[in-house]
CSV table of C-alpha atoms in Angstrom, one decimal:
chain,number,residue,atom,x,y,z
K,1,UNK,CA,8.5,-24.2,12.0
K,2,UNK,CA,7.2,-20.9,11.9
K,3,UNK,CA,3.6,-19.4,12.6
K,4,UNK,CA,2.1,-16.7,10.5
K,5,UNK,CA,-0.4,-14.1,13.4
K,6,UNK,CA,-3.8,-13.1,12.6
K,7,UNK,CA,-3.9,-9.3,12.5
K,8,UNK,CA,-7.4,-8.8,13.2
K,9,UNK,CA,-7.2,-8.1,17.3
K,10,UNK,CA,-4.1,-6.0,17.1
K,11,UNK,CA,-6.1,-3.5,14.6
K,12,UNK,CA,-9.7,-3.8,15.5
K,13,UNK,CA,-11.2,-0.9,17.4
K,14,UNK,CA,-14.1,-2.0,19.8
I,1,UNK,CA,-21.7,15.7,-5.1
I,2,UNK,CA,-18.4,13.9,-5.2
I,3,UNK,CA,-16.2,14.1,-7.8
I,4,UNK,CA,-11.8,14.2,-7.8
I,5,UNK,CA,-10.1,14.2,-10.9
I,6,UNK,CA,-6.1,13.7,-11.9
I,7,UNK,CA,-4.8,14.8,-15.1
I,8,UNK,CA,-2.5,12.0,-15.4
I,9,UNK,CA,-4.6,8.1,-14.6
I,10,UNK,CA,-1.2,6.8,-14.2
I,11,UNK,CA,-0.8,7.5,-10.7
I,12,UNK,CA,-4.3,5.5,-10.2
I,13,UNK,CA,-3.4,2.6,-12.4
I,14,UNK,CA,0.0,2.4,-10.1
I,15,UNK,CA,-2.3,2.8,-6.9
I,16,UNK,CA,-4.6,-0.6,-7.8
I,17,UNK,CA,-1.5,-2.3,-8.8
I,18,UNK,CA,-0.3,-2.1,-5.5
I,19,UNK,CA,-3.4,-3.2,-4.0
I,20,UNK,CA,-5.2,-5.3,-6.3
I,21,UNK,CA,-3.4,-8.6,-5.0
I,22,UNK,CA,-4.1,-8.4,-1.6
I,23,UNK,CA,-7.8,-6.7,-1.0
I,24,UNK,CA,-11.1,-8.0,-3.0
I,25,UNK,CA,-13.0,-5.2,-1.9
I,26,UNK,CA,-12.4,-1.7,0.6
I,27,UNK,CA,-14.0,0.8,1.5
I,28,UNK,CA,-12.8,4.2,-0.2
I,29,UNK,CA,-13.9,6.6,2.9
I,30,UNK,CA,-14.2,10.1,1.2
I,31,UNK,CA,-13.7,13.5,2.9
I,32,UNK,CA,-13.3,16.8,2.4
I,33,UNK,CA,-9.1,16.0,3.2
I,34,UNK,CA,-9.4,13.4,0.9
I,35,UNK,CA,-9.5,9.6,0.4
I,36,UNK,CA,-8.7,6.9,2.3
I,37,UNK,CA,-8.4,3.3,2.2
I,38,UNK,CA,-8.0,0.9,5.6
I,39,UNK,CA,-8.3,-3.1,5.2
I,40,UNK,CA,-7.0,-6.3,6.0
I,41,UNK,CA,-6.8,-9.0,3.3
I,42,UNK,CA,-9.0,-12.0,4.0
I,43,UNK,CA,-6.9,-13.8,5.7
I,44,UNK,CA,-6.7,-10.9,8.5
I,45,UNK,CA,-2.3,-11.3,7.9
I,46,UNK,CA,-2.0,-8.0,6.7
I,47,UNK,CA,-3.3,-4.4,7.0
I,48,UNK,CA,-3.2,-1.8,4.3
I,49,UNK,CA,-3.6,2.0,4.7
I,50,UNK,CA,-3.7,4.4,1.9
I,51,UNK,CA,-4.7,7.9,1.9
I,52,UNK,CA,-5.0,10.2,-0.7
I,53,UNK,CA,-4.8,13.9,-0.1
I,54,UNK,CA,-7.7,16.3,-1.3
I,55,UNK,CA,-5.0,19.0,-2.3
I,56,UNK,CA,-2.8,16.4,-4.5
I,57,UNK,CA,-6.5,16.1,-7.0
I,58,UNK,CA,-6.1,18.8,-9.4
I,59,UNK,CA,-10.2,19.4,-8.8
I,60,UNK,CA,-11.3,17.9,-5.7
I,61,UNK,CA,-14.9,18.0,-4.1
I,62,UNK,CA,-16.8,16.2,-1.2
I,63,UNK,CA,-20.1,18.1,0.0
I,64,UNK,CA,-21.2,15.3,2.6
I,65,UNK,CA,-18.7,12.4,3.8
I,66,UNK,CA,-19.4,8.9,1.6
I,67,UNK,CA,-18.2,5.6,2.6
I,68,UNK,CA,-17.9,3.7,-0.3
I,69,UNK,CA,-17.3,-0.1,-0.7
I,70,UNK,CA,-15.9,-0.9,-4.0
I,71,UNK,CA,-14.9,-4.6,-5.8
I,72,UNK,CA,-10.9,-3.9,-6.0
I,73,UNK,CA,-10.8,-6.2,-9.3
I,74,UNK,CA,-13.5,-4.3,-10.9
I,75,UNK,CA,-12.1,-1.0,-10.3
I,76,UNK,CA,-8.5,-2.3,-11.6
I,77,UNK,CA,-10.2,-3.7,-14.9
I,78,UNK,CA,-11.7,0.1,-15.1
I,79,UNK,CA,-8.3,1.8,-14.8
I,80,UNK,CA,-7.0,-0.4,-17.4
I,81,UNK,CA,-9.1,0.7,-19.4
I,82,UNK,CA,-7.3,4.0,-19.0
I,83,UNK,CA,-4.2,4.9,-20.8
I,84,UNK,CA,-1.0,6.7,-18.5
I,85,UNK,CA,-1.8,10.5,-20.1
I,86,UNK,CA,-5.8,10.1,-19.5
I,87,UNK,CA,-7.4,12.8,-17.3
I,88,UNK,CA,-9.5,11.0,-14.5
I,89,UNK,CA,-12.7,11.9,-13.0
I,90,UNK,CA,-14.5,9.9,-10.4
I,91,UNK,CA,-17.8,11.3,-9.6
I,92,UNK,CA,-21.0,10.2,-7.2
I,93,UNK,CA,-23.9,11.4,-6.0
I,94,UNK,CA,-24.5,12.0,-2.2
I,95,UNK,CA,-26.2,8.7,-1.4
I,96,UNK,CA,-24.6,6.6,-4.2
I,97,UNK,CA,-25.6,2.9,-5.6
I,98,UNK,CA,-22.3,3.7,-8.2
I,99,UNK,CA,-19.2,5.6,-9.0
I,100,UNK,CA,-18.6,6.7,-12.4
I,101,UNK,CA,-14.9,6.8,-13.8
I,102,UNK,CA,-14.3,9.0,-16.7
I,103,UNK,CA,-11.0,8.8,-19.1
I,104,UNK,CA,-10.4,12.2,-21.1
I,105,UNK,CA,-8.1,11.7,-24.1
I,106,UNK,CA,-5.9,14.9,-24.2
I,107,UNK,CA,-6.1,16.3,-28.3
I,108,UNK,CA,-8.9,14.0,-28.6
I,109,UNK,CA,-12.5,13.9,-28.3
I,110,UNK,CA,-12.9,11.0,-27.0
I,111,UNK,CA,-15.2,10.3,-23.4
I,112,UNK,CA,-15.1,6.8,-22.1
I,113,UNK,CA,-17.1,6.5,-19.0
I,114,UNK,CA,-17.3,3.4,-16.8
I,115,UNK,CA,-19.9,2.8,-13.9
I,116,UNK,CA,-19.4,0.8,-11.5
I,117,UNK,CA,-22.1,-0.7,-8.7
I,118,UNK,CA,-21.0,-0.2,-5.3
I,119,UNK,CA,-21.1,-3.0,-2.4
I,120,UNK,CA,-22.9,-3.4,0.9
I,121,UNK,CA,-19.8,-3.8,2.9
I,122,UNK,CA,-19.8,-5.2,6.5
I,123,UNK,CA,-17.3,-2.3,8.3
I,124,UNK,CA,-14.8,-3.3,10.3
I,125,UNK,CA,-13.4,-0.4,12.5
I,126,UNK,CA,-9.8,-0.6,12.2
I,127,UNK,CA,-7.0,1.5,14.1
I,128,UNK,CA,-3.6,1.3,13.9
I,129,UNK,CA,-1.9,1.9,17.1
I,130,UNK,CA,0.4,4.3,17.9
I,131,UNK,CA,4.0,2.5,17.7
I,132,UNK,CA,7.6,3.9,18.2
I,133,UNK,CA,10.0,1.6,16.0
I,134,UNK,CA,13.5,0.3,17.1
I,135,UNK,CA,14.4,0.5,13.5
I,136,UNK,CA,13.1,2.9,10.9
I,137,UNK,CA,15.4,2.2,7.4
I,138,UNK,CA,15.0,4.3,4.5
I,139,UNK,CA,15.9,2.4,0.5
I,140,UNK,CA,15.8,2.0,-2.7
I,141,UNK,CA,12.7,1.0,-3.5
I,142,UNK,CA,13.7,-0.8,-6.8
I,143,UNK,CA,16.6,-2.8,-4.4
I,144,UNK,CA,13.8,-3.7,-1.9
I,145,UNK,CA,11.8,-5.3,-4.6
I,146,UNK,CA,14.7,-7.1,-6.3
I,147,UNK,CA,15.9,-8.3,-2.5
I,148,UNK,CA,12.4,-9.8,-1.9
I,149,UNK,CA,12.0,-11.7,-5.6
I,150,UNK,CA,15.5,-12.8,-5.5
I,151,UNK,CA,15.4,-13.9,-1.9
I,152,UNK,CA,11.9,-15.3,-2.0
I,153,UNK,CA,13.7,-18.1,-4.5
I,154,UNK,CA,15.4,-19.5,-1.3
I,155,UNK,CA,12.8,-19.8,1.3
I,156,UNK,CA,9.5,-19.3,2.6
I,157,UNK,CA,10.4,-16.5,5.0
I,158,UNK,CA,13.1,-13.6,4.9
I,159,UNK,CA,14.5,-12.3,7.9
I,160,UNK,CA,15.6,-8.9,8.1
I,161,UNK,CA,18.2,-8.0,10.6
I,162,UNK,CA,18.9,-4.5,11.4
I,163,UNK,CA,21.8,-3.0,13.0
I,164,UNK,CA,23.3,0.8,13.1
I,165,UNK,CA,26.1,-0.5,10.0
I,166,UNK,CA,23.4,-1.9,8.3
I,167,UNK,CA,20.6,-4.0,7.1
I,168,UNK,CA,20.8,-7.6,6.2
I,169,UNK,CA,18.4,-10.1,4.3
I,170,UNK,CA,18.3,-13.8,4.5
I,171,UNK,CA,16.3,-16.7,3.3
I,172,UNK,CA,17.4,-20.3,4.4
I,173,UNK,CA,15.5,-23.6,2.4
I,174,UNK,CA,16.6,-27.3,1.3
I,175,UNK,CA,18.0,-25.8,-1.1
I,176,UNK,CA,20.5,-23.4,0.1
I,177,UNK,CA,20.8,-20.3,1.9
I,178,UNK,CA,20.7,-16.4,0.4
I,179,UNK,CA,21.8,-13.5,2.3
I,180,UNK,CA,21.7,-9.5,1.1
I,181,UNK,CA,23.8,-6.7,3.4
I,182,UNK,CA,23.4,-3.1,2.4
I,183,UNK,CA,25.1,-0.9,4.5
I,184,UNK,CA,24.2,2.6,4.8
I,185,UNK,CA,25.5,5.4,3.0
I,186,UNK,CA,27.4,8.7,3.4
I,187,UNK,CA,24.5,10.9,1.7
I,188,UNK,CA,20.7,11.0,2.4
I,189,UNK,CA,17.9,12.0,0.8
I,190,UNK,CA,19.0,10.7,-2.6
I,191,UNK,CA,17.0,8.5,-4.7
I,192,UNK,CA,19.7,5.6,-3.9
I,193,UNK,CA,20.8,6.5,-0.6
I,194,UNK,CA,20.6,3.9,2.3
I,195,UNK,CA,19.5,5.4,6.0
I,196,UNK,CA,19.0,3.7,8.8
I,197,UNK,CA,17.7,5.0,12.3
I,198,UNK,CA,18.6,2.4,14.7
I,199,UNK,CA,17.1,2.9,18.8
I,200,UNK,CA,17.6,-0.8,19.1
I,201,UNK,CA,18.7,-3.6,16.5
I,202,UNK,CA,16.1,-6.0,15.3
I,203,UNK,CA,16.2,-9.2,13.5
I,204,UNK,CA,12.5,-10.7,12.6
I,205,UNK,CA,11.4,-12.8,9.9
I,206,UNK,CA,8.8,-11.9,7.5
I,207,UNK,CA,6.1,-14.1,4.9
I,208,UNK,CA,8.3,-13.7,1.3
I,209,UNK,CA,4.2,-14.3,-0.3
I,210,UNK,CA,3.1,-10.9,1.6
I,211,UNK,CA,6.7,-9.4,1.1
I,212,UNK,CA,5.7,-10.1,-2.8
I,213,UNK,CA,2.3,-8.1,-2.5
I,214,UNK,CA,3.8,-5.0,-1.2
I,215,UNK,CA,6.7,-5.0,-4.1
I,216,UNK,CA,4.0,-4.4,-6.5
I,217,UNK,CA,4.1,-0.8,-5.3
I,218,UNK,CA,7.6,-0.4,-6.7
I,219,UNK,CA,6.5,2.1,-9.2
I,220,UNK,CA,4.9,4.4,-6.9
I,221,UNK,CA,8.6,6.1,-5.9
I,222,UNK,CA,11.6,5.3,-5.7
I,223,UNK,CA,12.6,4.9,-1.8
I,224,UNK,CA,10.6,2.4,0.2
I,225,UNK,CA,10.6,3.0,4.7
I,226,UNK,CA,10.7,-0.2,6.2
I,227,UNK,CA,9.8,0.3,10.1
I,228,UNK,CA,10.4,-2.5,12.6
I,229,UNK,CA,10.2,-3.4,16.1
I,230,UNK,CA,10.2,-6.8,18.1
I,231,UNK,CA,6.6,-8.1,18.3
I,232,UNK,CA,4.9,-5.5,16.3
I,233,UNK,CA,3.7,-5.4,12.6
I,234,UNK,CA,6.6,-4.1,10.1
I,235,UNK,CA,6.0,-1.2,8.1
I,236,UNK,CA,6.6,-1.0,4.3
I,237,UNK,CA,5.7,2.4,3.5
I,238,UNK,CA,5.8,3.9,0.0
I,239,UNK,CA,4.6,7.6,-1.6
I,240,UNK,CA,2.3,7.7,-3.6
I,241,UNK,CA,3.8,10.9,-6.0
I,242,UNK,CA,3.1,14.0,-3.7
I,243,UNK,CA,-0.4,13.2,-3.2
I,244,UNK,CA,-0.2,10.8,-0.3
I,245,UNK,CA,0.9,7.3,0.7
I,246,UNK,CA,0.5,3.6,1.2
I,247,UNK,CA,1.5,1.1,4.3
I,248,UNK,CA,1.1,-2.0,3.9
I,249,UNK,CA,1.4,-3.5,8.1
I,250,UNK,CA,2.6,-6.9,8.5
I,251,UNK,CA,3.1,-9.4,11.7
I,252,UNK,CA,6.9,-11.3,11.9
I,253,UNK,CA,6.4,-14.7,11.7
I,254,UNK,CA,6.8,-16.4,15.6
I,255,UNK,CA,8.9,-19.7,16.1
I,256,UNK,CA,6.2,-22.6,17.2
């Protein structure tokens, strides 16, 4: 099957 | 003082369309350039970016910078409340609790005004990075939305493979398989042209739910950019009239 990525580390700014 | 007005509430009605069924709430950051819009829906899947340029109001005014949170659904029952041919003025103070939306009947001497209380909103600094895409395909934005409904029948997931003769959809289930080539055409820059900018091909698969979501902003023009690279977010960028634009930023689905 296939897996769906949380976007929330490629976007966040630290 | 803040206050931005449009003659026709149409383009505003087209703008929470496209937005209403993926973001509860956003923060609408207001500047003297103009407004913008950056949040992920709640499940943190996808990322949506709208801005909406100062000089494409036709009265536009921001003394001090506002970060406003607003309830999406709220503000899409407001603009319903609107017909197409309605002027739109949304004012607030410097330091607001609320936004006011006006609707001015043209011939008519009618003022309906709307206030709506704004939320405490926890901010999340978002960026998006800087990205060079293998693939950068230019469409009909009607065909996109009819290739994602029509596919979406088939599968869970549609993969979009892009090469330098074309671009091809698929969608595999139990129940069958569906599969969608456009190739590109001689002329660009028409309404129902096909471009495609190839550095490299591509071929990733894409959620046909979130796919769904960014189809509601059909209406906002007619040519839709799809951008796409291996193991970055695709791109599904649309106008919004000449007064600025939305992309909605999506990951490719990865094998298990």
């Amino acid at each position: 099957g296939k897996s769906q990525k949380n976007l929330l580390q490629y976007f966040k700014i630290n | 003082m803040f206050e931005a007005r449009l003659t026709q509430s149409a383009i505003l009605k087209k703008v929470l369309d496209a937005i209403k069924d993926l973001l509860t709430e956003a923060t609408f950051e207001c500047t003297d350039s103009g407004i913008q819009v950056q949040a992920m829906d709640n499940a943190h899947v996808s990322l949506v970016s709208m801005n909406l340029r100062s000089d494409g109001f036709d009265k536009y005014r921001c003394d001090r910078n506002l970060s406003m949170g607003m309830s999406i659904a709220v503000m899409s029952k407001i603009l319903k409340c609107a017909t197409t041919n309605d002027t739109v003025t949304m004012r607030a103070v410097d330091n607001p609790d609320t936004i006011e939306f006006m609707f001015d009947t043209p011939g008519k001497d009618v003022q309906a005004q709307y206030e709506m209380k704004l939320i405490n909103m926890d901010q999340e600094h978002l960026g998006i990075p800087e990205t060079v895409y293998s693939c950068v395909v230019k469409m009909p934005s009607q065909e996109f939305a009819r290739i994602v409904r029509d596919l979406s029948q088939f599968g869970e997931n549609i993969t979009i493979a892009c090469t330098k003769e074309g671009i091809k959809f698929s969608a595999a289930g139990d129940t069958g398989t569906a599969n969608v080539k456009l190739a590109q055409t001689a002329d660009s820059g028409e309404s129902d042209s096909v471009t495609i900018e190839m550095q490299e091909s591509v071929k990733l698969s894409f959620s046909c739910r979130y796919l769904n979501f960014f189809i509601k902003a059909t209406p906002l023009c007619e040519q839709v950019q799809l951008s796409l690279s291996n193991d970055v977010p695709l791109v599904c960028e649309f106008n919004i009239g000449e007064i600025g634009h939305i992309k909605y930023y999506l990951a490719p689905k990865i094998e298990d």
